[in-house]
GROMACS .gro file of C-alpha atoms in nm:
model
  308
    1UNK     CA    1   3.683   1.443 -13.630
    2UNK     CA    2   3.957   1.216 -13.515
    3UNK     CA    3   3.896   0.839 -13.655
    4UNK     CA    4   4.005   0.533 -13.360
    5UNK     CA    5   4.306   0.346 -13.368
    6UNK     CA    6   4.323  -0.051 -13.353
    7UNK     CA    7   4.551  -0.195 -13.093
    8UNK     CA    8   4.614  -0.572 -13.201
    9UNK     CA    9   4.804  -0.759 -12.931
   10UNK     CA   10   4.977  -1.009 -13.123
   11UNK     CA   11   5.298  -1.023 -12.905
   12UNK     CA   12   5.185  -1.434 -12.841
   13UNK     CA   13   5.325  -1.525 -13.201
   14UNK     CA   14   5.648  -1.711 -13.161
   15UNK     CA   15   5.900  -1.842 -13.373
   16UNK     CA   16   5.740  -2.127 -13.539
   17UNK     CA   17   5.492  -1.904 -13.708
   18UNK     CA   18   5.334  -2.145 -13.963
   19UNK     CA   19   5.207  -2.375 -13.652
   20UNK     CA   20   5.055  -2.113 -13.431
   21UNK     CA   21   4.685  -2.051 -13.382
   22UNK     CA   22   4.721  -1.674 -13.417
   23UNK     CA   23   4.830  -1.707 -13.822
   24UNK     CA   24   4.615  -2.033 -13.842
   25UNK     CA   25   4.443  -1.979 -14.235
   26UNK     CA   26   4.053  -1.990 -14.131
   27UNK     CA   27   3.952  -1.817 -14.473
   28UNK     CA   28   3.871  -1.924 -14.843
   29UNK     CA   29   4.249  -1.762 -14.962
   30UNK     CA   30   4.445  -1.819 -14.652
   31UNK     CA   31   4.325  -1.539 -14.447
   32UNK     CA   32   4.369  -1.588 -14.085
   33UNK     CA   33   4.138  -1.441 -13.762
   34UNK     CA   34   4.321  -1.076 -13.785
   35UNK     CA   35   4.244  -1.031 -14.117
   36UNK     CA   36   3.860  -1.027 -14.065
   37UNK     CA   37   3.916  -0.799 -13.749
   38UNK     CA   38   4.112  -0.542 -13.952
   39UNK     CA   39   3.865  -0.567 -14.236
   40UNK     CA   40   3.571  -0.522 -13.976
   41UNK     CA   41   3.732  -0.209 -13.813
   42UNK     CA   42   3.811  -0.047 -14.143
   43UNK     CA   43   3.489  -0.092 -14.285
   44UNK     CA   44   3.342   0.039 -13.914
   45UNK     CA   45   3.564   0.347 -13.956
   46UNK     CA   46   3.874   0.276 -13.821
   47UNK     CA   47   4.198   0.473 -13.980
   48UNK     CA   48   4.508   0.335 -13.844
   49UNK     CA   49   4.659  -0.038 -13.708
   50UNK     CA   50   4.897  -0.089 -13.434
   51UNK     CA   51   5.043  -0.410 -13.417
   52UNK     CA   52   5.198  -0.501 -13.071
   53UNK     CA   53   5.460  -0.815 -13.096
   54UNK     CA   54   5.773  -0.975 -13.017
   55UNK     CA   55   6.096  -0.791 -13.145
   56UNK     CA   56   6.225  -1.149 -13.236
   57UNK     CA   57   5.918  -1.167 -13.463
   58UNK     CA   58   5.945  -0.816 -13.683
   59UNK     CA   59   6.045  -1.008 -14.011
   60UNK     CA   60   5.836  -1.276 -14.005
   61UNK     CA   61   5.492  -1.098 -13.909
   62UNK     CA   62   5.604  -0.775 -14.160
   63UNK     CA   63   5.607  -1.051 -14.401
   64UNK     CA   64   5.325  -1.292 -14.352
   65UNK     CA   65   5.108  -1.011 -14.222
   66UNK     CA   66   5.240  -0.663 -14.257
   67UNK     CA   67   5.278  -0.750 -14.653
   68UNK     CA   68   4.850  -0.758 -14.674
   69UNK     CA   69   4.782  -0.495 -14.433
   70UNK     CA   70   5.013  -0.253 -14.509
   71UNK     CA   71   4.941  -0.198 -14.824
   72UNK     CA   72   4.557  -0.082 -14.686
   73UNK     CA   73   4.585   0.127 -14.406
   74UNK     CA   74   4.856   0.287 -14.177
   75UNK     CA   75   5.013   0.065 -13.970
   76UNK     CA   76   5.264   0.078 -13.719
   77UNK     CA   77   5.469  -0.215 -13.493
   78UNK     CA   78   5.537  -0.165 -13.117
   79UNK     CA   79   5.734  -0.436 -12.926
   80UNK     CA   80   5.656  -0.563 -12.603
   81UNK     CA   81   5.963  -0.708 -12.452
   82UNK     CA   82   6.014  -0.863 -12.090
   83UNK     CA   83   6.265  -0.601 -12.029
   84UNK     CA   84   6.048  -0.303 -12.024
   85UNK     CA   85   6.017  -0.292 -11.674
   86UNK     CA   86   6.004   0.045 -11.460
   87UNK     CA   87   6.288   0.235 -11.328
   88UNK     CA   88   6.447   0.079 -11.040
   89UNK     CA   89   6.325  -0.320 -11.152
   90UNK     CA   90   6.534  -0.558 -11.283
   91UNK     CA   91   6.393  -0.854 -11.457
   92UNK     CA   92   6.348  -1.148 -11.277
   93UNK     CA   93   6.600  -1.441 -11.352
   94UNK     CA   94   6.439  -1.682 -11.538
   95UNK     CA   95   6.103  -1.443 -11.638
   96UNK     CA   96   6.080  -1.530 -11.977
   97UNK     CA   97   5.702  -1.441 -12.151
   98UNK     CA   98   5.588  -1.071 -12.181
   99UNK     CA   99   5.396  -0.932 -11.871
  100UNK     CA  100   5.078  -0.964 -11.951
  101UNK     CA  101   4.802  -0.773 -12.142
  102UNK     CA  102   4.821  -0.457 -11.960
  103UNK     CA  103   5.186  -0.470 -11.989
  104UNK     CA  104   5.124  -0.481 -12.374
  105UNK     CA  105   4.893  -0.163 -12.437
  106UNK     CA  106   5.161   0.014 -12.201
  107UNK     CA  107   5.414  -0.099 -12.505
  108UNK     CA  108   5.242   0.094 -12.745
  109UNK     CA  109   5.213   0.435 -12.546
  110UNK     CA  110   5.436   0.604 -12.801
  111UNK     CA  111   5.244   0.505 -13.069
  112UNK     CA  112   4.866   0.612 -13.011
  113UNK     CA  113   4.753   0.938 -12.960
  114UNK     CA  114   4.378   0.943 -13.018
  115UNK     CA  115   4.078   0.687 -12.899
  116UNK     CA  116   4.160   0.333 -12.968
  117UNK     CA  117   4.060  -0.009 -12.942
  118UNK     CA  118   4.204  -0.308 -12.782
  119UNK     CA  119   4.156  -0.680 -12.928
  120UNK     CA  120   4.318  -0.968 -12.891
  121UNK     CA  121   4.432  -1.122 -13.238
  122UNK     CA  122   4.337  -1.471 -13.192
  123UNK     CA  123   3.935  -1.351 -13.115
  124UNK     CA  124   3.640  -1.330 -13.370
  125UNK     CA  125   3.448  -1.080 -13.246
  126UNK     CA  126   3.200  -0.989 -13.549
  127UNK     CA  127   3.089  -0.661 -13.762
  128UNK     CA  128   2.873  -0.515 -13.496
  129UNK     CA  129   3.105  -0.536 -13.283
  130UNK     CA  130   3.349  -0.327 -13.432
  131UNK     CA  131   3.101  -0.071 -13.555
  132UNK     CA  132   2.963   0.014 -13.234
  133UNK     CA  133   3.324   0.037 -13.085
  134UNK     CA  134   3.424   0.268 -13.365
  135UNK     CA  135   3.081   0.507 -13.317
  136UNK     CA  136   3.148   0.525 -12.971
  137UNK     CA  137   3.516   0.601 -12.954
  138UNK     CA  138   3.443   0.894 -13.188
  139UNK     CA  139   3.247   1.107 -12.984
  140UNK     CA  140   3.454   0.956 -12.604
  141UNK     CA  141   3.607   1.220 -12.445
  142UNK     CA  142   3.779   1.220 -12.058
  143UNK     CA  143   3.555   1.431 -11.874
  144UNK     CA  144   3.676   1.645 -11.555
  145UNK     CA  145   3.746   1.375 -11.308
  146UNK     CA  146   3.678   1.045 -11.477
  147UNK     CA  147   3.851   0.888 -11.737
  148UNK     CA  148   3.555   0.783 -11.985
  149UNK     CA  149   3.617   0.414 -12.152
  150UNK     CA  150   3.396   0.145 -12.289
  151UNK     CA  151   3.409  -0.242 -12.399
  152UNK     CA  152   3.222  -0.476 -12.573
  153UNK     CA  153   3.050  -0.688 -12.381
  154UNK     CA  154   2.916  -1.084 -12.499
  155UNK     CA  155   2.671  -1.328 -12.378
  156UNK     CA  156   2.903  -1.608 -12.162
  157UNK     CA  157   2.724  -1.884 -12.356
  158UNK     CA  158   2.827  -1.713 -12.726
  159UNK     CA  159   3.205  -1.736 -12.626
  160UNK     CA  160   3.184  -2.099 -12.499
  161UNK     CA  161   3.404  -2.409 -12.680
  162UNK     CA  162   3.282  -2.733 -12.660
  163UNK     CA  163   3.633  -2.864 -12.618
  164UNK     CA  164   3.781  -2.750 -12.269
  165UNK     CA  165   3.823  -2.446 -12.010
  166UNK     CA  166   3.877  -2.060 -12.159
  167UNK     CA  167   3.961  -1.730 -11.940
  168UNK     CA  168   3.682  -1.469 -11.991
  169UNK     CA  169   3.629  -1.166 -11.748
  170UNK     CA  170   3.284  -1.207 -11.583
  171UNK     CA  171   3.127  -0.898 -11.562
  172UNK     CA  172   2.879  -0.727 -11.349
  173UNK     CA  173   2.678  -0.357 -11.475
  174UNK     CA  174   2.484  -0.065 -11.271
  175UNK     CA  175   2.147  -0.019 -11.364
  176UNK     CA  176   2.258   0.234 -11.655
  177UNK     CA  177   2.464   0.003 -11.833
  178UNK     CA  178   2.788   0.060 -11.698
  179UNK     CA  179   3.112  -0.169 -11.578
  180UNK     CA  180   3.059  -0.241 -11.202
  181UNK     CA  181   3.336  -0.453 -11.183
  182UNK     CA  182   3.520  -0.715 -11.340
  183UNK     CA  183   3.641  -1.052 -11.249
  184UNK     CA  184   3.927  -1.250 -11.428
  185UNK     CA  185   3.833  -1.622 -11.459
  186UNK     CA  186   4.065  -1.799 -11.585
  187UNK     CA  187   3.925  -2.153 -11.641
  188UNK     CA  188   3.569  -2.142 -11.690
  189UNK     CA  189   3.384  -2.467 -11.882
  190UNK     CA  190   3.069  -2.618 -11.980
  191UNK     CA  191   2.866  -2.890 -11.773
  192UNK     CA  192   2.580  -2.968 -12.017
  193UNK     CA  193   2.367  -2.673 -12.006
  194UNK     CA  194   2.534  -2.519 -11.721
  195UNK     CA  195   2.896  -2.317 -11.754
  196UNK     CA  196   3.114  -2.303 -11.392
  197UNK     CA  197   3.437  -2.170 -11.315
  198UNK     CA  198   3.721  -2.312 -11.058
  199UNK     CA  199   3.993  -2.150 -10.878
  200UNK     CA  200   4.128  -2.442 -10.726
  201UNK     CA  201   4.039  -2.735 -10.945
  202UNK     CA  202   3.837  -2.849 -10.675
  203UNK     CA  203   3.504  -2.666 -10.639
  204UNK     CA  204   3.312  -2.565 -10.963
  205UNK     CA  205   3.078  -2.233 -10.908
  206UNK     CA  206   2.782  -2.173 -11.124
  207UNK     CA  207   2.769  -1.856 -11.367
  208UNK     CA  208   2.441  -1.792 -11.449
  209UNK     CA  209   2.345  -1.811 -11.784
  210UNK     CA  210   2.323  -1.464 -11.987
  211UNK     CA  211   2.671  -1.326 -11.810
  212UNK     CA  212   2.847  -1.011 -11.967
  213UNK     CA  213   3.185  -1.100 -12.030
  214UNK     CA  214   3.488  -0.942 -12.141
  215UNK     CA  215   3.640  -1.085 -12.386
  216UNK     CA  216   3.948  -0.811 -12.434
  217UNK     CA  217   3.795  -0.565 -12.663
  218UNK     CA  218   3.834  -0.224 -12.500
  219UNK     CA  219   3.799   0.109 -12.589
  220UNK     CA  220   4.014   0.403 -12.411
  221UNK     CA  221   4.150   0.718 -12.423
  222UNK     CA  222   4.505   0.807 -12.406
  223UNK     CA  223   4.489   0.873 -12.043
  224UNK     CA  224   4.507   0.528 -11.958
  225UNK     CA  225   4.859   0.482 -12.112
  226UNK     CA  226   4.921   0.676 -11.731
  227UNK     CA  227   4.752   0.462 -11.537
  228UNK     CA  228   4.902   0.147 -11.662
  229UNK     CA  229   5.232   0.270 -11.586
  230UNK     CA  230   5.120   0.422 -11.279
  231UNK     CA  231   5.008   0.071 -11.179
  232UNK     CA  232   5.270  -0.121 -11.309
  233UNK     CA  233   5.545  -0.097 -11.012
  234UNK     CA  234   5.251  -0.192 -10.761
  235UNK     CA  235   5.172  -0.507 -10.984
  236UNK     CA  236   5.562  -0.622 -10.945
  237UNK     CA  237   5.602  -0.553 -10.615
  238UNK     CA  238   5.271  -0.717 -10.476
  239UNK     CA  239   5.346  -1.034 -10.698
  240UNK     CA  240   5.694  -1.074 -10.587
  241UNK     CA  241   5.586  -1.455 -10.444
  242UNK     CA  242   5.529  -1.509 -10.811
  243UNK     CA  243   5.690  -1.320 -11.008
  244UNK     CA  244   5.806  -1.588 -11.261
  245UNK     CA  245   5.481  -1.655 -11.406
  246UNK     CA  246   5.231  -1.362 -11.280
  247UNK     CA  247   5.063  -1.104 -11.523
  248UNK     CA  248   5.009  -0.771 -11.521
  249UNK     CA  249   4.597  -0.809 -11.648
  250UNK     CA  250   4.428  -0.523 -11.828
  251UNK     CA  251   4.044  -0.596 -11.657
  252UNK     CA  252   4.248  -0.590 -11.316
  253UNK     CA  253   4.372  -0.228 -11.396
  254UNK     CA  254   4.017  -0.131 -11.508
  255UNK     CA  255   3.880  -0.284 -11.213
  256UNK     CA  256   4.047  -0.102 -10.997
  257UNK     CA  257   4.022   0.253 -11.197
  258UNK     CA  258   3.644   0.205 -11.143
  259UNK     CA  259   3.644   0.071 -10.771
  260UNK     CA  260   3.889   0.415 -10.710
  261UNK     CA  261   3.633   0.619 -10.901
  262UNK     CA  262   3.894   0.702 -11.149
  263UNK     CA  263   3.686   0.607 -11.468
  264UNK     CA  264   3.358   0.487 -11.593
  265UNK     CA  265   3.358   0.217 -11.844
  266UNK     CA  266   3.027   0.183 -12.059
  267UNK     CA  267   2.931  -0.165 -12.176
  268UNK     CA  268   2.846  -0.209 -12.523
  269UNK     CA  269   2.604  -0.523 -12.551
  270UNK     CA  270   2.703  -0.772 -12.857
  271UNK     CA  271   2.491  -1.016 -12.987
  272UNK     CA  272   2.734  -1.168 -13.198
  273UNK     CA  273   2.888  -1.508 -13.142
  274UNK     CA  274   3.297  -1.515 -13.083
  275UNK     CA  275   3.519  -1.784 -13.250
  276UNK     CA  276   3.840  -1.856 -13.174
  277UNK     CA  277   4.117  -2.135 -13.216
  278UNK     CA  278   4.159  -2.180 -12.783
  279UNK     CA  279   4.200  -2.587 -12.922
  280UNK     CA  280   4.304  -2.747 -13.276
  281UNK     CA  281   3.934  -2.890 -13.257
  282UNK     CA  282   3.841  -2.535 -13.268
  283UNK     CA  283   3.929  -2.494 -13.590
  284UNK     CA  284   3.696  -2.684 -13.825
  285UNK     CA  285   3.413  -2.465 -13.659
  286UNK     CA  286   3.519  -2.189 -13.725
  287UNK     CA  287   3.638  -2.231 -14.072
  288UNK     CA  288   3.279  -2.364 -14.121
  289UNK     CA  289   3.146  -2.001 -13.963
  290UNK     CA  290   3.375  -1.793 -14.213
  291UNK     CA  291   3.263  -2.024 -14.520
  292UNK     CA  292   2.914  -1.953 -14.429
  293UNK     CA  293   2.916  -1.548 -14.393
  294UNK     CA  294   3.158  -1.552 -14.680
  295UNK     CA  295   2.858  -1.757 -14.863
  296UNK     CA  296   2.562  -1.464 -14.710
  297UNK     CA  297   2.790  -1.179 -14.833
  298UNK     CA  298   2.943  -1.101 -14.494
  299UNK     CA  299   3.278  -1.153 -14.619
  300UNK     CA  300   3.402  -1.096 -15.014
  301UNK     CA  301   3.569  -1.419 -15.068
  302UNK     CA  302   3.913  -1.243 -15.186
  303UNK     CA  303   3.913  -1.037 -14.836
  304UNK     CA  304   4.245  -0.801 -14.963
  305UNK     CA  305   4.190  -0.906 -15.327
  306UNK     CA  306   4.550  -1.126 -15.304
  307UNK     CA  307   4.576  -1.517 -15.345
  308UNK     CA  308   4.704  -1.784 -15.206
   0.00000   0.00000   0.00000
């Protein structure tokens, strides 16, 4: 039985590596957030890494991250670069940063040939997490007709920081559990004991508590690698007004696979609570959550056995 791939999209690391959130050390020997989301999906069953990044960055990240990682599973580096644009597009004077997340897991297409998951590599998303991706990605197949997909999906109030706004995809499910549709917020921040969102920095709308969100874990099939370039010429054209600074989202492409009745996307309900570094405040908090399931037994305290 084929064993899932992990898709890391790490192509946010730039130069000055050492002051970045995404190599930040959260662990007792220096380990940083990607670490325990390697270690999670290995233990859950996962065989193989793909690490999406900056071509700029190879050295560096074979180095400060490759040199661990390597050494325990197969890995392999895609780059996704600005200029991979389709056929008849020319890049956009003055576009600098990648495309956008979608644009990244169409950078790997070369590289993955069996189920896989998508994370981000700045996210905490806990064991369970990873386990039930892995045991359903074993057994997901494409049936005739619809592309079959899934994604982890967390409480709004356990991906919350106390210290300002965060972009989560609010999610509404069908009656058996499945993706209805998917909405990208991307500034959504807690009043008290209430969490609203604002398009235009002017009006605040209520989410009610107890929200699915997304919080870019997916899990596809290799058919999708067709539909994100399928969709990518339609994403550049119909941003054209802002093409400088618009990206090409991966909940927007599944959104639209499941309004066209292209695929079904089951959601996979996780208790656990994210942590991430969105602001330096971040950080003591969750160095204080990986102390504490390193303490339980969660975590060995040497995570790859090296030191500092």
């Amino acid at each position: 039985m084929t064993k899932p791939t992990l898709v890391i999209m790490s192509a946010g690391i730039g130069s000055r590596y050492g002051g970045l959130k995404q190599i930040d050390p959260v662990g007792p020997n220096g380990e940083i957030i990607m670490d325990y989301s390697i270690y999670d999906a290995l233990k859950a069953g996962f065989d193989k890494v793909v690490f999406i990044i900056k071509k700029e960055m190879e050295d560096i990240f074979r180095d400060k991250v490759g040199s661990r990682i390597d050494a325990v599973v197969k890995t392999s580096y895609v780059f996704q670069s600005v200029d991979d644009v389709p056929a008849g597009f020319e890049v956009p004077q003055g576009r600098v940063k990648p495309w956008g997340t979608a644009h990244a897991v169409l950078s790997c297409r070369d590289a993955v040939d069996s189920p896989f998951a998508v994370i981000n590599a700045d996210d905490f998303y806990g064991q369970t997490s990873f386990q039930m991706m892995n045991d359903y990605l074993v057994g997901m197949k494409d049936s005739s007709g619809m592309y079959q997909y899934c994604m982890v999906g967390f409480k709004l109030e356990n991906t919350l920081t106390e210290h300002g706004h965060v972009a989560r995809g609010v999610c509404t499910l069908d009656s058996a559990g499945n993706l209805k549709e998917i909405h990208e917020r991307v500034k959504i921040q807690k009043f008290g004991n209430e969490t609203k969102y604002t398009e235009d920095d002017k009006e605040w709308i209520l989410i009610p508590q107890g929200s699915i969100v997304s919080m870019n874990i997916w899990g596809f099939t290799p058919s999708v690698f067709g539909e994100l370039e399928a969709g990518f010429p339609a994403f550049l054209n119909d941003r054209a007004d802002n093409i400088l600074k618009a990206e090409y989202f991966l909940p927007s492409v599944v959104d639209a696979l499941i309004s066209g009745n292209k695929a079904q996307v089951k959601v996979l309900p996780s208790k656990e609570r994210w942590y991430g570094v969105t602001y330096q405040e971040d950080k003591p908090q969750v160095k204080e959550a990986v102390l504490k399931m390193t303490k339980e037994g969660i975590y060995p305290e040497n995570l790859w056995g090296y030191s500092k």
